[in-house]
Amino acid sequence: MKILITGGTGLIGKELLKLIMTHHLVVLTRDPVAAQHQLSHIHSANLNFIESLDAYRSLDDFDAVINLAGEPIADKRWSKQQKRRICDSRWAITQQIVTLIQASEHPPHTFISGSAVGYYGDHKNDVIDETVEGHNNSFSHYVCSNWEKIALGAQSDKTRVCLLRTGVVLSPEGGALKKMLLPYQLGLGGPIGRGRQYFPWIHMIDMVRAIVYLLEHPSASGPFNMSAPHPVTNKAFSQCLAHTLKRPHILFTPTSAIKLVMGQSSELLLDSLRVKPKKLIDLGFQFHFCRLEPALKHLIHQTH
């Protein structure tokens, strides 16, 4: 297949490319030289870089598009400017891809586009599968719901659209786990607030395997919860991480302190999302890491 990919140099993108490197890959990137260096593990004969889609009038040459681009949502406090960057970095490129798919006589048969479990908003202890509607009072829902609405504009009898409602992706290379490791290794880890909020996690290996699974299954369409089958509370996650690292688990971070430091973006840590990957499981996907403890042991082992 010839596959167009955005976000190919991101945390998920780099791992995904390892699994699909036998295909003809075209990576959209602002800096092809830096991208080529970051993706040096990919056989160059199968890999091309483009800086813009402006030269394209359609996507007739592509069999599939995987859209993972977006400003990291948790790296900075949500100022007005940062919120605009978060939205624009997702919505604009998605709209450009959709417009090109709509203009295609023979469009890509598959469009896989990013989203996040933040679509749902806080649901306390309720189990969340793909049939649950999101709350419209959180910024995360606002970003994701519009992102998904734009992506679904590509849906037709020639193109199926899969939406990746992604949880917290655990990887030794970056993201949430890498940020957590140092304080926990120093014995400073602990739950946030009472720790009762559910934490929808997924091992990086399962994340990228699931994307490939969706790519290869023509019957797959619509939203998919990209999270492990057994979400845990923040307290249970914290205890398991401390236990895996053989470190104490005695501290906690008050909710008020998180809200003071992070402002509105504290919803990323305080909202409870008991997410289940019902559609992936119904489709026949089998997780390598269903439970947290084996997942953390595998990830921690990779960091040593």
Backbone as CSV, one residue per row, in Angstrom:
resi,resn,N_x,N_y,N_z,CA_x,CA_y,CA_z,C_x,C_y,C_z
1,MET,0.828,-1.199,0.000,0.000,0.000,0.000,0.867,1.255,0.000
2,LYS,0.356,2.296,-0.589,0.974,3.612,-0.484,0.190,4.392,0.558
3,ILE,0.874,4.800,1.639,0.203,5.378,2.803,0.772,6.766,3.086
4,LEU,-0.121,7.747,3.201,0.251,9.092,3.637,0.108,9.155,5.148
5,ILE,1.138,9.678,5.827,1.132,9.723,7.288,1.470,11.126,7.768
6,THR,0.651,11.655,8.672,1.006,12.882,9.383,1.354,12.499,10.825
7,GLY,2.225,13.277,11.446,2.642,12.959,12.815,3.582,11.762,12.866
8,GLY,4.274,11.485,11.786,5.139,10.304,11.711,6.361,10.368,12.605
9,THR,6.753,11.566,13.042,7.916,11.684,13.925,7.500,11.826,15.392
10,GLY,6.209,11.736,15.664,5.736,11.794,17.044,5.944,10.470,17.758
11,LEU,5.574,10.440,19.029,5.797,9.266,19.871,5.139,8.017,19.277
12,ILE,3.870,8.129,18.895,3.161,6.983,18.316,3.605,6.745,16.885
13,GLY,3.772,7.817,16.123,4.123,7.689,14.718,5.403,6.913,14.473
14,LYS,6.435,7.210,15.267,7.721,6.525,15.081,7.603,5.024,15.313
15,GLU,6.814,4.631,16.314,6.623,3.204,16.585,5.748,2.550,15.514
16,LEU,4.745,3.264,15.056,3.866,2.725,14.016,4.634,2.431,12.734
17,LEU,5.518,3.337,12.365,6.254,3.165,11.109,7.110,1.897,11.114
18,LYS,7.542,1.476,12.286,8.311,0.235,12.373,7.486,-0.973,11.919
19,LEU,6.170,-0.915,12.160,5.302,-2.045,11.813,4.858,-2.020,10.362
20,ILE,4.899,-0.873,9.717,4.379,-0.777,8.344,5.473,-0.366,7.360
21,MET,6.726,-0.571,7.731,7.830,-0.074,6.909,7.957,-0.799,5.564
22,THR,7.269,-1.920,5.398,7.332,-2.611,4.098,6.422,-1.946,3.068
23,HIS,5.531,-1.077,3.514,4.670,-0.332,2.599,5.412,0.898,2.072
24,HIS,4.862,1.518,1.047,5.409,2.780,0.538,4.852,3.907,1.392
25,LEU,5.702,4.558,2.172,5.271,5.541,3.159,5.654,6.952,2.722
26,VAL,4.694,7.858,2.812,4.941,9.269,2.528,4.610,10.042,3.802
27,VAL,5.630,10.648,4.397,5.478,11.315,5.692,5.431,12.825,5.484
28,LEU,4.346,13.432,5.954,4.221,14.886,5.922,4.923,15.458,7.149
29,THR,5.887,16.346,6.936,6.670,16.886,8.045,7.152,18.289,7.714
30,ARG,7.262,19.140,8.731,7.747,20.503,8.512,9.254,20.529,8.274
31,ASP,9.966,19.485,8.716,11.431,19.462,8.609,11.891,18.089,8.113
32,PRO,11.951,17.902,6.786,12.325,16.593,6.235,13.708,16.102,6.673
33,VAL,14.660,17.018,6.853,16.012,16.613,7.242,15.999,16.015,8.649
34,ALA,15.331,16.707,9.581,15.227,16.193,10.945,14.415,14.904,10.980
35,ALA,13.348,14.851,10.177,12.508,13.645,10.141,13.294,12.452,9.611
36,GLN,14.100,12.690,8.589,14.899,11.605,8.017,15.857,11.042,9.058
37,HIS,16.407,11.926,9.880,17.313,11.488,10.943,16.560,10.684,11.996
38,GLN,15.373,11.170,12.397,14.585,10.481,13.421,14.073,9.126,12.943
39,LEU,13.855,9.003,11.640,13.279,7.778,11.086,14.321,6.972,10.312
40,SER,15.562,7.051,10.756,16.657,6.364,10.056,16.518,4.850,10.117
41,HIS,15.640,4.336,11.006,15.433,2.886,11.101,14.552,2.357,9.969
42,ILE,13.949,3.258,9.192,13.086,2.845,8.086,13.916,2.751,6.810
43,HIS,13.735,1.685,6.048,14.454,1.523,4.785,14.106,2.672,3.849
44,SER,15.104,3.413,3.412,14.870,4.658,2.675,14.138,4.450,1.361
45,ALA,14.236,3.258,0.789,13.567,3.000,-0.489,12.042,3.041,-0.334
46,ASN,11.560,2.817,0.871,10.115,2.797,1.117,9.598,4.086,1.730
47,LEU,10.443,5.102,1.828,10.094,6.278,2.623,10.364,7.562,1.850
48,ASN,9.337,8.402,1.782,9.482,9.732,1.183,8.946,10.778,2.136
49,PHE,9.450,12.001,2.010,9.022,13.093,2.872,8.471,14.227,2.027
50,ILE,7.390,14.844,2.507,6.852,16.036,1.874,6.623,17.086,2.954
51,GLU,6.804,18.362,2.587,6.661,19.454,3.557,5.254,20.034,3.580
52,SER,4.486,19.755,2.533,3.167,20.367,2.418,2.281,19.535,1.502
53,LEU,0.981,19.677,1.671,0.011,19.053,0.764,-0.481,20.026,-0.298
54,ASP,0.067,21.235,-0.296,-0.434,22.280,-1.185,-0.316,21.927,-2.661
55,ALA,0.667,21.103,-3.006,0.869,20.745,-4.422,-0.128,19.681,-4.891
56,TYR,-0.831,19.054,-3.952,-1.767,17.980,-4.301,-3.140,18.551,-4.645
57,ARG,-3.748,17.992,-5.668,-5.116,18.350,-6.042,-6.097,17.252,-5.628
58,SER,-5.558,16.077,-5.336,-6.353,14.949,-4.856,-5.401,13.985,-4.158
59,LEU,-5.972,12.910,-3.591,-5.146,11.855,-2.991,-5.369,10.541,-3.731
60,ASP,-5.585,10.637,-5.031,-5.831,9.446,-5.853,-4.682,8.447,-5.807
61,ASP,-3.461,8.926,-5.559,-2.284,8.046,-5.577,-2.140,7.221,-4.300
62,PHE,-2.949,7.532,-3.280,-2.766,6.885,-1.985,-3.850,5.847,-1.714
63,ASP,-3.442,4.767,-1.062,-4.387,3.725,-0.653,-4.979,4.006,0.725
64,ALA,-4.222,4.688,1.566,-4.677,4.959,2.932,-3.997,6.211,3.462
65,VAL,-4.652,6.841,4.445,-4.084,7.995,5.138,-4.192,7.744,6.637
66,ILE,-3.086,7.979,7.355,-3.080,7.869,8.820,-2.684,9.237,9.366
67,ASN,-3.604,9.855,10.080,-3.457,11.242,10.508,-3.240,11.310,12.022
68,LEU,-1.986,11.503,12.432,-1.632,11.524,13.860,-1.089,12.878,14.305
69,ALA,-1.186,13.896,13.453,-0.580,15.188,13.756,-1.339,15.916,14.856
70,GLY,-0.607,16.720,15.619,-1.246,17.553,16.635,-0.273,18.040,17.687
71,GLU,-0.427,19.293,18.081,0.332,19.867,19.197,0.087,19.039,20.459
72,PRO,1.137,18.640,21.202,0.919,17.906,22.458,-0.039,18.662,23.364
73,ILE,-1.029,17.958,23.893,-2.095,18.628,24.639,-1.739,18.843,26.108
74,ALA,-0.765,18.078,26.618,-0.489,18.125,28.056,0.829,18.814,28.398
75,ASP,1.553,19.319,27.413,2.902,19.835,27.684,2.919,21.238,28.272
76,LYS,1.860,22.019,28.020,1.852,23.410,28.476,0.497,23.763,29.078
77,ARG,0.496,24.776,29.943,-0.752,25.293,30.502,-1.628,25.810,29.361
78,TRP,-2.933,25.683,29.508,-3.852,26.049,28.427,-4.171,27.542,28.432
79,SER,-3.258,28.345,27.943,-3.562,29.749,27.675,-4.451,29.812,26.436
80,LYS,-4.994,30.985,26.156,-5.813,31.138,24.952,-5.005,30.788,23.701
81,GLN,-3.751,31.243,23.686,-2.895,30.975,22.531,-2.603,29.489,22.394
82,GLN,-2.355,28.817,23.534,-2.056,27.385,23.481,-3.276,26.583,23.057
83,LYS,-4.445,26.988,23.524,-5.674,26.313,23.095,-5.852,26.427,21.585
84,ARG,-5.561,27.614,21.059,-5.691,27.811,19.617,-4.697,26.931,18.867
85,ARG,-3.461,26.818,19.386,-2.461,25.952,18.739,-2.907,24.491,18.758
86,ILE,-3.461,24.052,19.897,-3.932,22.674,20.031,-5.025,22.384,19.006
87,CYS,-5.963,23.312,18.871,-7.069,23.125,17.915,-6.577,23.191,16.474
88,ASP,-5.849,24.255,16.140,-5.434,24.462,14.751,-4.545,23.334,14.245
89,SER,-3.669,22.803,15.125,-2.726,21.761,14.698,-3.441,20.457,14.374
90,ARG,-4.662,20.296,14.867,-5.455,19.104,14.578,-6.486,19.353,13.478
91,TRP,-7.211,20.419,13.620,-8.339,20.665,12.721,-7.899,21.025,11.305
92,ALA,-6.876,21.884,11.187,-6.509,22.407,9.864,-5.983,21.301,8.949
93,ILE,-5.050,20.482,9.436,-4.493,19.433,8.586,-5.543,18.376,8.274
94,THR,-6.425,18.095,9.245,-7.492,17.114,9.011,-8.443,17.621,7.930
95,GLN,-8.799,18.899,7.998,-9.678,19.478,6.973,-9.014,19.451,5.610
96,GLN,-7.714,19.719,5.549,-7.009,19.705,4.263,-7.015,18.303,3.656
97,ILE,-6.802,17.290,4.499,-6.828,15.904,4.025,-8.222,15.535,3.527
98,VAL,-9.241,15.904,4.302,-10.624,15.580,3.934,-10.991,16.238,2.600
99,THR,-10.601,17.486,2.422,-10.889,18.193,1.167,-10.247,17.478,-0.020
100,LEU,-9.025,17.006,0.160,-8.330,16.294,-0.915,-8.969,14.930,-1.183
101,ILE,-9.422,14.247,-0.140,-10.114,12.966,-0.322,-11.423,13.191,-1.080
102,GLN,-12.140,14.234,-0.705,-13.406,14.543,-1.379,-13.195,14.900,-2.850
103,ALA,-12.018,15.440,-3.165,-11.718,15.830,-4.547,-11.172,14.674,-5.378
104,SER,-10.984,13.517,-4.771,-10.361,12.377,-5.439,-11.387,11.549,-6.212
105,GLU,-10.996,11.147,-7.400,-11.840,10.245,-8.191,-11.729,8.821,-7.660
106,HIS,-10.513,8.457,-7.260,-10.255,7.152,-6.653,-9.576,7.404,-5.294
107,PRO,-10.358,7.791,-4.306,-9.777,8.211,-3.022,-9.189,7.041,-2.240
108,PRO,-8.368,7.337,-1.223,-7.870,6.279,-0.334,-9.038,5.485,0.246
109,HIS,-8.850,4.164,0.344,-9.950,3.341,0.872,-10.092,3.470,2.381
110,THR,-9.034,3.979,3.044,-9.061,4.069,4.511,-8.470,5.393,4.973
111,PHE,-9.175,6.044,5.880,-8.674,7.247,6.541,-8.751,7.002,8.048
112,ILE,-7.583,6.868,8.675,-7.494,6.673,10.124,-7.034,7.986,10.732
113,SER,-7.860,8.551,11.615,-7.572,9.889,12.125,-7.610,9.916,13.645
114,GLY,-6.735,10.706,14.220,-6.593,10.769,15.668,-7.775,11.408,16.369
115,SER,-7.937,11.059,17.617,-8.850,11.692,18.565,-8.330,11.273,19.937
116,ALA,-9.144,11.375,20.970,-8.680,10.999,22.304,-9.874,10.676,23.191
117,VAL,-9.611,9.949,24.269,-10.685,9.617,25.207,-11.236,10.861,25.896
118,GLY,-10.497,11.967,25.803,-11.007,13.227,26.315,-12.324,13.633,25.674
119,TYR,-12.653,13.010,24.551,-13.942,13.231,23.889,-15.105,13.027,24.868
120,TYR,-14.949,12.073,25.799,-16.070,11.688,26.657,-16.304,12.642,27.825
121,GLY,-15.253,13.286,28.309,-15.398,14.076,29.526,-15.522,13.179,30.749
122,ASP,-15.611,13.793,31.911,-15.638,13.056,33.183,-16.916,12.218,33.303
123,HIS,-16.754,10.890,33.517,-17.906,10.002,33.675,-17.880,9.235,34.999
124,LYS,-17.080,9.733,35.965,-17.027,9.109,37.300,-16.727,7.607,37.181
125,ASN,-17.595,6.755,37.742,-17.343,5.309,37.715,-18.052,4.589,36.567
126,ASP,-18.767,5.326,35.736,-19.503,4.689,34.637,-18.543,4.095,33.608
127,VAL,-18.886,2.901,33.124,-18.096,2.277,32.058,-18.395,2.992,30.742
128,ILE,-17.345,3.278,29.982,-17.478,4.033,28.737,-17.077,3.161,27.553
129,ASP,-18.025,2.846,26.690,-17.663,2.245,25.405,-17.973,3.262,24.310
130,GLU,-17.854,2.852,23.060,-17.944,3.812,21.956,-19.351,4.363,21.736
131,THR,-20.356,3.791,22.406,-21.725,4.291,22.251,-22.021,5.471,23.173
132,VAL,-21.141,5.738,24.129,-21.376,6.795,25.120,-21.129,8.161,24.483
133,GLU,-22.030,9.079,24.746,-21.873,10.445,24.244,-20.939,11.235,25.159
134,GLY,-20.221,12.176,24.565,-19.302,12.988,25.335,-19.986,14.185,25.972
135,HIS,-19.341,14.746,27.003,-19.816,15.989,27.621,-19.308,17.165,26.790
136,ASN,-20.112,18.199,26.719,-19.683,19.348,25.910,-19.153,20.504,26.750
137,ASN,-18.853,20.254,28.023,-18.407,21.343,28.892,-16.916,21.293,29.186
138,SER,-16.166,20.443,28.488,-14.718,20.387,28.703,-13.993,20.758,27.413
139,PHE,-12.801,21.322,27.562,-12.016,21.690,26.388,-11.608,20.448,25.599
140,SER,-11.288,19.367,26.306,-10.888,18.129,25.629,-12.005,17.637,24.706
141,HIS,-13.242,17.676,25.201,-14.365,17.262,24.349,-14.523,18.199,23.163
142,TYR,-14.377,19.480,23.395,-14.491,20.476,22.326,-13.482,20.202,21.220
143,VAL,-12.233,19.947,21.609,-11.188,19.657,20.617,-11.516,18.383,19.846
144,CYS,-11.820,17.323,20.573,-11.985,16.006,19.943,-13.261,15.904,19.116
145,SER,-14.352,16.474,19.621,-15.611,16.338,18.897,-15.547,17.049,17.551
146,ASN,-14.921,18.217,17.511,-14.803,18.932,16.233,-13.803,18.243,15.312
147,TRP,-12.729,17.723,15.904,-11.718,16.972,15.149,-12.368,15.768,14.460
148,GLU,-13.186,15.036,15.204,-13.868,13.865,14.648,-14.887,14.275,13.573
149,LYS,-15.612,15.355,13.845,-16.615,15.820,12.884,-15.963,16.162,11.549
150,ILE,-14.812,16.823,11.605,-14.087,17.161,10.376,-13.652,15.885,9.655
151,ALA,-13.065,14.941,10.392,-12.557,13.697,9.791,-13.668,12.906,9.115
152,LEU,-14.843,12.883,9.724,-15.960,12.108,9.170,-16.469,12.668,7.851
153,GLY,-16.026,13.874,7.498,-16.356,14.435,6.189,-15.758,13.645,5.037
154,ALA,-14.782,12.787,5.335,-14.152,11.957,4.294,-14.914,10.660,4.047
155,GLN,-15.879,10.355,4.900,-16.599,9.075,4.805,-17.447,9.027,3.537
156,SER,-17.329,7.925,2.812,-18.142,7.719,1.616,-18.186,6.221,1.324
157,ASP,-18.853,5.845,0.241,-18.864,4.428,-0.119,-17.521,3.966,-0.648
158,LYS,-16.591,4.907,-0.847,-15.245,4.563,-1.311,-14.200,4.664,-0.203
159,THR,-14.509,5.399,0.838,-13.542,5.649,1.921,-14.200,5.414,3.276
160,ARG,-13.568,4.571,4.092,-14.033,4.384,5.466,-13.155,5.210,6.395
161,VAL,-13.749,5.687,7.462,-13.037,6.524,8.427,-13.021,5.830,9.778
162,CYS,-11.836,5.690,10.356,-11.676,5.166,11.714,-11.116,6.276,12.594
163,LEU,-11.721,6.468,13.751,-11.314,7.511,14.689,-10.644,6.879,15.905
164,LEU,-9.450,7.336,16.231,-8.655,6.753,17.319,-8.867,7.540,18.614
165,ARG,-9.810,7.091,19.443,-10.026,7.737,20.745,-9.004,7.162,21.724
166,THR,-7.863,7.830,21.764,-6.671,7.280,22.412,-6.608,7.640,23.895
167,GLY,-6.258,6.640,24.710,-6.022,6.862,26.124,-4.589,7.304,26.374
168,VAL,-4.099,7.091,27.597,-2.723,7.453,27.944,-1.806,6.342,27.426
169,VAL,-0.999,6.675,26.422,-0.125,5.685,25.793,1.154,5.569,26.625
170,LEU,1.415,4.358,27.108,2.585,4.125,27.952,3.749,3.653,27.105
171,SER,4.842,4.419,27.166,6.026,4.118,26.377,7.262,4.518,27.163
172,PRO,8.348,3.745,27.048,9.587,4.148,27.715,10.287,5.302,27.002
173,GLU,9.821,5.632,25.792,10.486,6.645,24.974,10.004,8.058,25.249
174,GLY,8.871,8.213,25.933,8.348,9.555,26.158,6.927,9.508,26.670
175,GLY,6.262,10.664,26.642,4.885,10.730,27.093,4.764,10.685,28.604
176,ALA,3.585,10.285,29.078,3.261,10.359,30.504,4.183,9.512,31.372
177,LEU,4.476,8.287,30.937,5.281,7.391,31.774,6.676,7.947,32.007
178,LYS,7.297,8.469,30.977,8.654,8.998,31.121,8.677,10.155,32.120
179,LYS,7.619,10.987,32.111,7.547,12.096,33.051,7.363,11.601,34.486
180,MET,6.652,10.483,34.647,6.370,9.955,35.977,7.574,9.258,36.610
181,LEU,8.429,8.678,35.785,9.445,7.761,36.305,10.362,8.397,37.339
182,LEU,10.889,9.597,37.067,11.873,10.185,37.979,11.302,10.423,39.373
183,PRO,10.154,11.108,39.526,9.639,11.277,40.899,9.344,9.960,41.602
184,TYR,8.856,8.979,40.876,8.581,7.681,41.505,9.888,6.991,41.893
185,GLN,10.908,7.101,41.034,12.204,6.492,41.358,12.829,7.142,42.585
186,LEU,12.494,8.420,42.809,13.001,9.146,43.977,12.132,8.934,45.206
187,GLY,11.090,8.107,45.071,10.196,7.841,46.187,9.190,8.948,46.429
188,LEU,8.948,9.779,45.399,8.059,10.926,45.542,6.737,10.734,44.802
189,GLY,6.476,9.512,44.351,5.248,9.260,43.606,4.059,9.042,44.508
190,GLY,2.882,9.189,43.930,1.663,8.950,44.691,0.451,9.370,43.881
191,PRO,-0.736,9.057,44.387,-1.954,9.380,43.648,-2.225,10.878,43.609
192,ILE,-3.102,11.257,42.690,-3.531,12.648,42.553,-4.905,12.785,43.184
193,GLY,-5.024,13.679,44.162,-6.264,13.804,44.910,-6.553,12.503,45.637
194,ARG,-7.800,12.080,45.632,-8.145,10.812,46.276,-7.769,9.616,45.412
195,GLY,-7.445,9.874,44.176,-7.014,8.797,43.284,-8.133,7.905,42.796
196,ARG,-9.379,8.346,42.948,-10.509,7.500,42.557,-10.833,7.586,41.067
197,GLN,-10.276,8.597,40.399,-10.574,8.786,38.984,-9.909,7.679,38.149
198,TYR,-10.663,7.185,37.167,-10.148,6.086,36.342,-9.156,6.603,35.306
199,PHE,-8.169,5.774,35.035,-7.011,6.120,34.219,-6.987,5.170,33.014
200,PRO,-7.370,5.637,31.819,-7.429,4.761,30.647,-6.066,4.652,29.964
201,TRP,-5.367,3.572,30.200,-4.002,3.398,29.706,-3.962,2.390,28.559
202,ILE,-2.870,2.440,27.768,-2.622,1.428,26.747,-1.117,1.345,26.517
203,HIS,-0.609,0.138,26.396,0.810,-0.077,26.093,1.065,0.337,24.644
204,MET,2.201,0.985,24.400,2.531,1.446,23.052,2.452,0.318,22.022
205,ILE,2.914,-0.872,22.397,2.877,-2.000,21.462,1.449,-2.270,20.996
206,ASP,0.506,-2.258,21.931,-0.897,-2.492,21.560,-1.480,-1.321,20.786
207,MET,-1.035,-0.129,21.097,-1.529,1.054,20.376,-1.227,0.942,18.887
208,VAL,0.026,0.672,18.565,0.393,0.640,17.140,-0.117,-0.634,16.464
209,ARG,-0.175,-1.744,17.207,-0.749,-2.967,16.638,-2.220,-2.759,16.294
210,ALA,-2.936,-2.030,17.147,-4.357,-1.793,16.906,-4.573,-0.905,15.681
211,ILE,-3.703,0.078,15.482,-3.823,0.924,14.289,-3.644,0.076,13.031
212,VAL,-2.639,-0.783,13.035,-2.417,-1.660,11.880,-3.606,-2.600,11.683
213,TYR,-4.169,-3.077,12.772,-5.336,-3.966,12.704,-6.506,-3.258,12.022
214,LEU,-6.743,-2.004,12.380,-7.807,-1.230,11.751,-7.509,-0.994,10.273
215,LEU,-6.245,-0.751,9.975,-5.834,-0.545,8.584,-6.123,-1.770,7.726
216,GLU,-5.951,-2.948,8.322,-6.045,-4.197,7.566,-7.433,-4.836,7.595
217,HIS,-8.380,-4.239,8.327,-9.732,-4.816,8.414,-10.750,-3.883,7.761
218,PRO,-11.153,-4.197,6.549,-12.039,-3.311,5.784,-13.394,-3.060,6.438
219,SER,-13.797,-3.906,7.369,-15.102,-3.712,8.008,-15.046,-2.685,9.143
220,ALA,-13.852,-2.264,9.541,-13.706,-1.342,10.668,-14.016,0.090,10.244
221,SER,-14.864,0.771,11.018,-15.128,2.183,10.765,-15.705,2.818,12.020
222,GLY,-15.660,4.147,12.056,-16.183,4.885,13.198,-15.178,5.002,14.333
223,PRO,-15.641,5.386,15.533,-14.721,5.584,16.660,-14.296,4.265,17.310
224,PHE,-13.039,4.236,17.744,-12.503,3.087,18.481,-11.769,3.594,19.716
225,ASN,-12.111,3.026,20.875,-11.387,3.352,22.103,-10.045,2.630,22.103
226,MET,-8.983,3.404,22.035,-7.625,2.843,22.021,-7.103,2.856,23.454
227,SER,-7.573,1.872,24.207,-7.178,1.745,25.609,-7.276,0.284,26.001
228,ALA,-6.525,-0.109,27.019,-6.504,-1.506,27.458,-7.862,-1.906,28.036
229,PRO,-8.191,-3.200,28.018,-9.503,-3.666,28.484,-9.749,-3.460,29.974
230,HIS,-8.673,-3.235,30.758,-8.840,-3.126,32.206,-8.261,-1.804,32.720
231,PRO,-9.045,-0.711,32.595,-8.590,0.559,33.169,-8.530,0.441,34.687
232,VAL,-7.694,1.247,35.295,-7.548,1.230,36.756,-7.714,2.642,37.285
233,THR,-7.950,2.766,38.589,-8.007,4.098,39.179,-6.604,4.696,39.225
234,ASN,-6.569,6.001,39.379,-5.283,6.687,39.489,-4.472,6.148,40.667
235,LYS,-5.160,5.856,41.784,-4.471,5.315,42.961,-3.891,3.937,42.670
236,ALA,-4.662,3.080,41.983,-4.177,1.735,41.663,-3.006,1.808,40.696
237,PHE,-3.081,2.714,39.740,-1.958,2.890,38.806,-0.712,3.324,39.568
238,SER,-0.882,4.304,40.447,0.235,4.838,41.216,0.873,3.757,42.096
239,GLN,0.044,2.965,42.766,0.560,1.880,43.607,1.312,0.843,42.776
240,CYS,0.771,0.517,41.602,1.400,-0.496,40.752,2.744,-0.005,40.220
241,LEU,2.809,1.267,39.838,4.067,1.814,39.341,5.121,1.838,40.447
242,ALA,4.742,2.272,41.649,5.682,2.293,42.778,6.158,0.879,43.108
243,HIS,5.237,-0.078,43.106,5.583,-1.468,43.395,6.536,-2.023,42.334
244,THR,6.268,-1.721,41.077,7.113,-2.214,39.980,8.528,-1.653,40.098
245,LEU,8.625,-0.398,40.530,9.933,0.249,40.692,10.572,-0.051,42.048
246,LYS,9.810,-0.797,42.911,10.284,-1.110,44.273,10.587,0.157,45.062
247,ARG,9.679,1.114,44.956,9.824,2.380,45.658,8.627,2.595,46.587
248,PRO,8.764,3.465,47.601,7.649,3.711,48.517,6.490,4.432,47.822
249,HIS,5.324,4.325,48.434,4.112,4.955,47.885,3.380,5.604,49.055
250,ILE,3.878,6.763,49.466,3.347,7.377,50.687,2.844,8.803,50.468
251,LEU,3.219,9.414,49.347,2.830,10.801,49.107,1.587,10.875,48.231
252,PHE,0.946,12.038,48.225,-0.144,12.280,47.283,-0.153,13.767,46.936
253,THR,-0.726,14.079,45.791,-0.810,15.474,45.355,-2.246,15.943,45.506
254,PRO,-2.494,16.950,46.332,-3.868,17.420,46.523,-4.474,17.942,45.218
255,THR,-5.771,17.722,45.066,-6.484,18.205,43.884,-6.312,19.710,43.712
256,SER,-6.359,20.438,44.822,-6.242,21.902,44.756,-4.896,22.332,44.186
257,ALA,-3.846,21.587,44.513,-2.515,21.929,44.003,-2.430,21.685,42.491
258,ILE,-3.013,20.585,42.035,-3.019,20.284,40.604,-3.758,21.380,39.841
259,LYS,-4.918,21.792,40.369,-5.701,22.835,39.702,-4.954,24.165,39.694
260,LEU,-4.230,24.451,40.778,-3.476,25.694,40.862,-2.343,25.725,39.841
261,VAL,-1.633,24.618,39.717,-0.482,24.557,38.817,-0.903,24.453,37.354
262,MET,-1.916,23.625,37.078,-2.265,23.310,35.697,-3.443,24.113,35.151
263,GLY,-4.217,24.743,36.025,-5.378,25.455,35.537,-6.385,24.503,34.908
264,GLN,-6.993,24.915,33.796,-8.035,24.115,33.162,-7.512,22.766,32.666
265,SER,-6.233,22.711,32.309,-5.677,21.454,31.796,-5.608,20.373,32.870
266,SER,-5.909,20.716,34.129,-5.950,19.710,35.188,-7.026,18.664,34.922
267,GLU,-7.982,18.958,34.030,-9.006,17.968,33.689,-8.371,16.707,33.103
268,LEU,-7.192,16.844,32.504,-6.502,15.680,31.935,-6.122,14.670,33.013
269,LEU,-5.908,15.150,34.238,-5.513,14.274,35.355,-6.662,13.958,36.292
270,LEU,-7.675,14.813,36.312,-8.727,14.674,37.319,-10.006,14.048,36.787
271,ASP,-10.248,14.123,35.481,-11.446,13.490,34.923,-11.331,11.977,35.023
272,SER,-12.445,11.331,35.302,-12.481,9.873,35.444,-13.014,9.259,34.159
273,LEU,-12.205,8.395,33.541,-12.540,7.816,32.242,-12.352,6.297,32.295
274,ARG,-13.415,5.609,32.626,-13.371,4.141,32.736,-13.677,3.552,31.353
275,VAL,-12.714,3.700,30.474,-12.909,3.414,29.053,-12.644,1.942,28.738
276,LYS,-13.517,1.361,27.930,-13.363,-0.022,27.478,-13.295,-0.062,25.953
277,PRO,-12.377,-0.875,25.393,-12.218,-0.958,23.936,-13.175,-1.974,23.305
278,LYS,-14.470,-1.766,23.487,-15.467,-2.756,23.068,-15.398,-3.065,21.575
279,LYS,-15.300,-2.027,20.756,-15.342,-2.258,19.304,-14.094,-2.995,18.805
280,LEU,-12.945,-2.686,19.378,-11.718,-3.404,19.000,-11.843,-4.887,19.341
281,ILE,-12.326,-5.173,20.541,-12.471,-6.568,20.979,-13.513,-7.282,20.131
282,ASP,-14.637,-6.612,19.850,-15.671,-7.217,19.011,-15.150,-7.507,17.607
283,LEU,-14.205,-6.691,17.158,-13.618,-6.876,15.825,-12.639,-8.050,15.789
284,GLY,-12.218,-8.506,16.998,-11.318,-9.646,17.079,-9.892,-9.313,17.472
285,PHE,-9.626,-8.033,17.786,-8.270,-7.648,18.180,-7.934,-8.235,19.550
286,GLN,-6.720,-8.769,19.673,-6.263,-9.341,20.935,-5.093,-8.525,21.483
287,PHE,-5.272,-8.015,22.690,-4.238,-7.205,23.328,-3.096,-8.088,23.825
288,HIS,-1.876,-7.613,23.664,-0.730,-8.272,24.300,-0.684,-7.940,25.789
289,PHE,-1.133,-6.726,26.137,-1.067,-6.265,27.524,-2.452,-5.782,27.960
290,CYS,-3.221,-6.701,28.547,-4.570,-6.379,29.053,-4.517,-5.800,30.457
291,ARG,-3.531,-6.242,31.242,-3.431,-5.858,32.656,-2.241,-4.937,32.870
292,LEU,-2.369,-4.061,33.848,-1.371,-3.017,34.049,-0.025,-3.549,34.527
293,GLU,-0.019,-4.450,35.502,1.260,-4.863,36.096,2.218,-5.470,35.069
294,PRO,1.783,-6.438,34.242,2.699,-6.960,33.221,3.140,-5.875,32.237
295,ALA,2.247,-4.941,31.932,2.595,-3.858,31.011,3.701,-2.988,31.595
296,LEU,3.557,-2.598,32.866,4.569,-1.754,33.498,5.901,-2.488,33.658
297,LYS,5.844,-3.768,34.011,7.086,-4.534,34.143,7.830,-4.578,32.816
298,HIS,7.099,-4.782,31.734,7.713,-4.821,30.409,8.319,-3.458,30.053
299,LEU,7.574,-2.395,30.317,8.043,-1.035,29.979,9.232,-0.624,30.827
300,ILE,9.194,-0.902,32.135,10.296,-0.537,33.010,11.567,-1.311,32.637
301,HIS,11.381,-2.575,32.273,12.527,-3.381,31.839,13.200,-2.758,30.627
302,GLN,12.414,-2.159,29.740,12.967,-1.548,28.516,13.784,-0.309,28.826
303,THR,13.544,0.339,29.974,14.254,1.566,30.304,15.607,1.279,30.957
304,HIS,15.868,0.041,31.274,17.122,-0.309,31.951,18.075,-1.026,30.992
